[in-house]
mmCIF file of C-alpha atoms in Angstrom:
data_model
loop_
_atom_site.group_PDB
_atom_site.id
_atom_site.type_symbol
_atom_site.label_atom_id
_atom_site.label_comp_id
_atom_site.label_asym_id
_atom_site.label_seq_id
_atom_site.Cartn_x
_atom_site.Cartn_y
_atom_site.Cartn_z
ATOM 1 C CA LEU A 1 95.760 103.980 68.508
ATOM 2 C CA SER A 2 97.831 104.363 65.432
ATOM 3 C CA ASN A 3 95.195 106.496 63.671
ATOM 4 C CA ILE A 4 95.125 109.045 66.428
ATOM 5 C CA LEU A 5 98.732 108.957 67.407
ATOM 6 C CA ILE A 6 99.904 109.680 63.910
ATOM 7 C CA LEU A 7 97.666 112.692 63.545
ATOM 8 C CA GLY A 8 98.599 113.746 67.123
ATOM 9 C CA ILE A 9 102.265 113.791 66.005
ATOM 10 C CA ILE A 10 101.232 115.858 63.027
ATOM 11 C CA GLN A 11 99.352 118.265 65.247
ATOM 12 C CA LEU A 12 102.290 118.608 67.606
ATOM 13 C CA LEU A 13 104.717 119.298 64.620
ATOM 14 C CA ILE A 14 102.272 121.873 63.214
ATOM 15 C CA MET A 15 102.107 123.855 66.420
ATOM 16 C CA GLN A 16 105.911 123.885 66.709
ATOM 17 C CA VAL A 17 106.568 124.790 63.080
ATOM 18 C CA THR A 18 103.856 127.676 63.256
ATOM 19 C CA ALA A 19 105.275 129.037 66.518
ATOM 20 C CA TYR A 20 108.758 128.963 64.975
ATOM 21 C CA ALA A 21 107.722 130.455 61.683
ATOM 22 C CA VAL A 22 106.221 133.465 63.398
ATOM 23 C CA GLY A 23 108.653 133.700 66.281
ATOM 24 C CA VAL A 24 111.634 133.619 63.887
ATOM 25 C CA GLU A 25 110.450 136.986 62.404
ATOM 26 C CA ILE A 26 111.101 138.511 65.819
ATOM 27 C CA LYS A 27 114.432 136.856 66.133
ATOM 28 C CA ALA A 28 115.610 137.865 62.696
ATOM 29 C CA LYS A 29 114.153 141.216 63.023
ATOM 30 C CA SER A 30 112.248 140.816 59.718
ATOM 31 C CA ALA A 31 108.819 141.370 60.986
ATOM 32 C CA GLU A 32 108.587 144.969 59.757
ATOM 33 C CA GLU A 33 109.363 143.765 56.295
ATOM 34 C CA TRP A 34 106.866 140.902 56.589
ATOM 35 C CA LEU A 35 104.130 143.225 57.512
ATOM 36 C CA GLU A 36 105.028 145.804 54.893
ATOM 37 C CA THR A 37 104.709 143.091 52.338
ATOM 38 C CA ALA A 38 101.175 142.273 53.624
ATOM 39 C CA GLY A 39 100.144 145.935 53.367
ATOM 40 C CA GLY A 40 100.326 146.426 57.272
ATOM 41 C CA SER A 41 97.519 143.829 57.788
ATOM 42 C CA MET A 42 98.445 141.118 60.375
ATOM 43 C CA HIS A 43 95.548 138.949 59.149
ATOM 44 C CA VAL A 44 97.017 139.093 55.568
ATOM 45 C CA ALA A 45 100.447 138.401 56.801
ATOM 46 C CA LEU A 46 99.428 135.379 58.765
ATOM 47 C CA ALA A 47 97.258 134.051 55.881
ATOM 48 C CA GLY A 48 100.138 134.462 53.366
ATOM 49 C CA LYS A 49 102.677 132.759 55.605
ATOM 50 C CA LEU A 50 100.493 129.898 56.634
ATOM 51 C CA ALA A 51 98.710 129.163 53.336
ATOM 52 C CA VAL A 52 101.608 127.237 51.979
ATOM 53 C CA HIS A 53 102.077 125.506 55.401
ATOM 54 C CA THR A 54 98.550 124.472 55.348
ATOM 55 C CA LEU A 55 98.730 123.005 51.941
ATOM 56 C CA ILE A 56 101.935 120.966 52.705
ATOM 57 C CA TRP A 57 100.424 119.692 56.025
ATOM 58 C CA PHE A 58 97.166 118.738 54.232
ATOM 59 C CA VAL A 59 99.231 116.710 51.635
ATOM 60 C CA VAL A 60 101.190 114.988 54.393
ATOM 61 C CA GLY A 61 97.910 114.295 56.436
ATOM 62 C CA CYS A 62 96.241 112.872 53.352
ATOM 63 C CA ALA A 63 99.227 110.465 52.724
ATOM 64 C CA CYS A 64 98.884 109.367 56.391
ATOM 65 C CA LEU A 65 95.150 108.776 56.051
ATOM 66 C CA ALA A 66 95.702 106.946 52.785
ATOM 67 C CA MET A 67 98.273 104.630 54.461
ATOM 68 C CA LEU A 68 95.805 103.961 57.295
ATOM 69 C CA TYR A 69 92.472 103.530 55.455
ATOM 70 C CA THR A 70 93.802 102.166 52.044
ATOM 71 C CA PHE A 71 96.823 100.083 52.847
ATOM 72 C CA CYS A 72 96.305 99.115 56.520
ATOM 73 C CA GLY A 73 92.573 98.626 56.037
ATOM 74 C CA PHE A 74 91.376 100.752 59.002
ATOM 75 C CA PRO A 75 87.579 101.108 59.007
ATOM 76 C CA LEU A 76 86.177 104.171 57.151
ATOM 77 C CA ALA A 77 82.456 103.792 57.638
ATOM 78 C CA ASN A 78 81.315 107.160 56.145
ATOM 79 C CA GLY A 79 83.894 107.605 53.446
ATOM 80 C CA TRP A 80 86.731 109.950 52.924
ATOM 81 C CA GLY A 81 84.755 113.232 53.053
ATOM 82 C CA PRO A 82 84.276 113.607 56.837
ATOM 83 C CA MET A 83 87.814 112.688 57.615
ATOM 84 C CA LEU A 84 89.317 114.960 55.080
ATOM 85 C CA LEU A 85 87.291 117.858 56.392
ATOM 86 C CA ALA A 86 88.307 116.921 59.967
ATOM 87 C CA LEU A 87 91.927 116.805 58.879
ATOM 88 C CA LEU A 88 91.788 120.274 57.360
ATOM 89 C CA LEU A 89 90.198 121.749 60.348
ATOM 90 C CA LEU A 90 92.629 120.026 62.636
ATOM 91 C CA ILE A 91 95.486 121.555 60.658
ATOM 92 C CA VAL A 92 94.185 125.083 60.748
ATOM 93 C CA ALA A 93 93.230 124.718 64.465
ATOM 94 C CA ALA A 94 96.822 123.585 65.211
ATOM 95 C CA GLU A 95 98.196 126.557 63.354
ATOM 96 C CA ALA A 96 95.951 128.816 65.311
ATOM 97 C CA VAL A 97 97.154 127.411 68.622
ATOM 98 C CA GLY A 98 100.752 127.805 67.480
ATOM 99 C CA VAL A 99 100.104 131.489 66.570
ATOM 100 C CA PHE A 100 98.380 131.999 69.916
ATOM 101 C CA PHE A 101 101.390 130.620 72.001
ATOM 102 C CA ILE A 102 103.981 132.729 70.214
ATOM 103 C CA THR A 103 101.724 135.746 70.864
ATOM 104 C CA LEU A 104 101.375 134.782 74.503
ATOM 105 C CA VAL A 105 105.138 134.287 74.838
ATOM 106 C CA PRO A 106 107.036 136.242 72.025
ATOM 107 C CA ILE A 107 110.375 134.650 72.582
ATOM 108 C CA LEU A 108 111.138 132.066 69.949
ATOM 109 C CA ARG A 109 112.402 129.272 72.244
ATOM 110 C CA LEU A 110 109.761 129.851 74.823
ATOM 111 C CA GLY A 111 106.918 130.006 72.409
ATOM 112 C CA VAL A 112 107.925 126.824 70.645
ATOM 113 C CA SER A 113 108.404 125.083 73.977
ATOM 114 C CA LEU A 114 104.987 126.150 75.199
ATOM 115 C CA ALA A 115 103.416 124.823 71.968
ATOM 116 C CA SER A 116 105.460 121.607 72.493
ATOM 117 C CA LEU A 117 104.292 121.106 75.929
ATOM 118 C CA PHE A 118 100.524 121.685 74.921
ATOM 119 C CA GLY A 119 100.970 119.229 71.943
ATOM 120 C CA VAL A 120 102.483 116.482 74.185
ATOM 121 C CA LEU A 121 99.726 116.885 76.769
ATOM 122 C CA THR A 122 97.334 116.032 73.784
ATOM 123 C CA PHE A 123 98.351 112.401 74.060
ATOM 124 C CA SER A 124 97.239 112.132 77.807
ATOM 125 C CA ILE A 125 94.154 114.215 78.062
ATOM 126 C CA VAL A 126 91.920 113.962 75.012
ATOM 127 C CA GLY A 127 90.604 110.387 75.716
ATOM 128 C CA PHE A 128 92.381 107.983 73.382
ATOM 129 C CA SER A 129 95.239 106.760 75.723
ATOM 130 C CA PHE A 130 93.083 107.072 78.982
ATOM 131 C CA PRO A 131 89.379 107.043 78.838
ATOM 132 C CA ILE A 132 87.542 110.336 79.451
ATOM 133 C CA ASP A 133 84.984 108.643 81.670
ATOM 134 C CA ALA A 134 87.685 107.518 84.144
ATOM 135 C CA MET A 135 89.103 111.091 84.491
ATOM 136 C CA TYR A 136 88.132 113.693 87.182
ATOM 137 C CA SER A 137 85.609 116.211 85.885
ATOM 138 C CA PRO A 138 87.998 119.233 85.685
ATOM 139 C CA PHE A 139 90.314 117.147 83.373
ATOM 140 C CA VAL A 140 87.211 116.216 81.317
ATOM 141 C CA THR A 141 86.482 119.874 80.836
ATOM 142 C CA LEU A 142 90.178 120.709 80.107
ATOM 143 C CA SER A 143 90.274 118.202 77.350
ATOM 144 C CA TYR A 144 87.962 120.298 75.167
ATOM 145 C CA LEU A 145 90.658 122.933 74.989
ATOM 146 C CA PHE A 146 92.703 120.760 72.780
ATOM 147 C CA PRO A 147 91.919 120.369 69.011
ATOM 148 C CA MET A 148 92.661 116.781 68.927
ATOM 149 C CA ARG A 149 89.702 116.006 71.234
ATOM 150 C CA TYR A 150 87.273 117.086 68.482
ATOM 151 C CA TYR A 151 89.166 115.243 65.763
ATOM 152 C CA TYR A 152 89.147 112.057 67.934
ATOM 153 C CA MET A 153 85.325 112.319 68.432
ATOM 154 C CA ILE A 154 84.843 112.733 64.732
ATOM 155 C CA TYR A 155 87.051 109.868 64.037
ATOM 156 C CA THR A 156 84.964 107.546 66.391
ATOM 157 C CA ASP A 157 81.681 108.789 65.036
ATOM 158 C CA GLN A 158 82.321 108.934 61.345
ATOM 159 C CA SER A 159 85.077 106.509 60.716
ATOM 160 C CA LEU A 160 84.473 103.727 63.312
ATOM 161 C CA ASN A 161 80.796 104.007 64.033
ATOM 162 C CA GLY A 162 79.294 105.393 60.822
ATOM 163 C CA PHE A 163 76.954 107.756 62.627
ATOM 164 C CA PRO A 164 75.152 110.504 60.688
ATOM 165 C CA LEU A 165 77.244 113.474 59.755
ATOM 166 C CA SER A 166 74.892 115.887 61.569
ATOM 167 C CA LEU A 167 75.885 114.332 64.896
ATOM 168 C CA SER A 168 79.479 115.399 64.396
ATOM 169 C CA ILE A 169 78.641 119.037 63.530
ATOM 170 C CA PRO A 170 79.445 120.242 67.028
ATOM 171 C CA CYS A 171 82.832 118.767 66.878
ATOM 172 C CA TYR A 172 83.503 120.329 63.392
ATOM 173 C CA LEU A 173 82.447 123.750 64.901
ATOM 174 C CA GLY A 174 84.671 123.124 67.865
ATOM 175 C CA LEU A 175 87.573 122.619 65.594
ATOM 176 C CA ALA A 176 86.743 125.654 63.506
ATOM 177 C CA ALA A 177 86.368 127.857 66.707
ATOM 178 C CA PHE A 178 90.168 127.644 67.236
ATOM 179 C CA VAL A 179 90.626 129.888 64.154
ATOM 180 C CA LEU A 180 89.267 132.744 66.362
ATOM 181 C CA LEU A 181 92.565 132.717 68.467
ATOM 182 C CA PRO A 182 94.648 134.431 65.884
ATOM 183 C CA LEU A 183 91.899 136.866 65.112
ATOM 184 C CA LEU A 184 91.622 137.781 68.797
ATOM 185 C CA CYS A 185 95.352 138.154 69.454
ATOM 186 C CA SER A 186 96.359 139.635 66.078
ATOM 187 C CA HIS A 187 96.592 143.186 67.428
ATOM 188 C CA ASN A 188 99.047 142.049 70.243
ATOM 189 C CA LEU A 189 100.943 140.026 67.880
ATOM 190 C CA LYS A 190 101.437 142.855 65.465
ATOM 191 C CA ARG A 191 102.655 145.080 68.384
ATOM 192 C CA GLU A 192 105.006 142.444 69.624
ATOM 193 C CA LEU A 193 106.441 141.845 66.072
ATOM 194 C CA LEU A 194 107.256 145.577 65.807
ATOM 195 C CA GLU A 195 108.327 146.323 69.358
ATOM 196 C CA VAL A 196 109.700 143.300 71.082
ATOM 197 C CA SER A 197 113.477 142.793 71.133
ATOM 198 C CA TYR A 198 114.688 139.285 70.759
ATOM 199 C CA VAL A 199 116.051 138.000 74.092
ATOM 200 C CA ARG A 200 119.187 135.863 73.612
#
């Protein structure tokens, strides 16, 4: 379980930090300056803020994968490429979920709490601590709302079983689809950044 638990913890931290990084702009009343720096574009503002986060998380994730696959000798049937791509997409997906939750609840403590709850549920519902086959069908469907579910399937197919990469394409696309969340809610987020008063 170490391989998935470590990445699951990283995903949880990414969601929390991302929700905090955006929510603190509301609390500190610095959102207007942030948006002005980005030329008024919410997409540019998010990309600028999260680009450095993504790089840092990717370095941390690579260090964890190196520890697991190099020093601990975990199986890596299809090499580093598929897992590094999965790691990058997992990071971006977790950031997208963090942005979504702070948009859904534009109060710093509640947005971060919601991201934390979602991240913790990951450990129970995506299939590595309790088998998907033994779950009730609604929970099986629900598991696909979590980015870690797709990463877990990529891990089992590419790292453990060595299946052809083509079989994991739907999982890669599933992770990439989470990027749509900030795109869909960017208008609401911009309005909240400019209009919502922080509730103490």
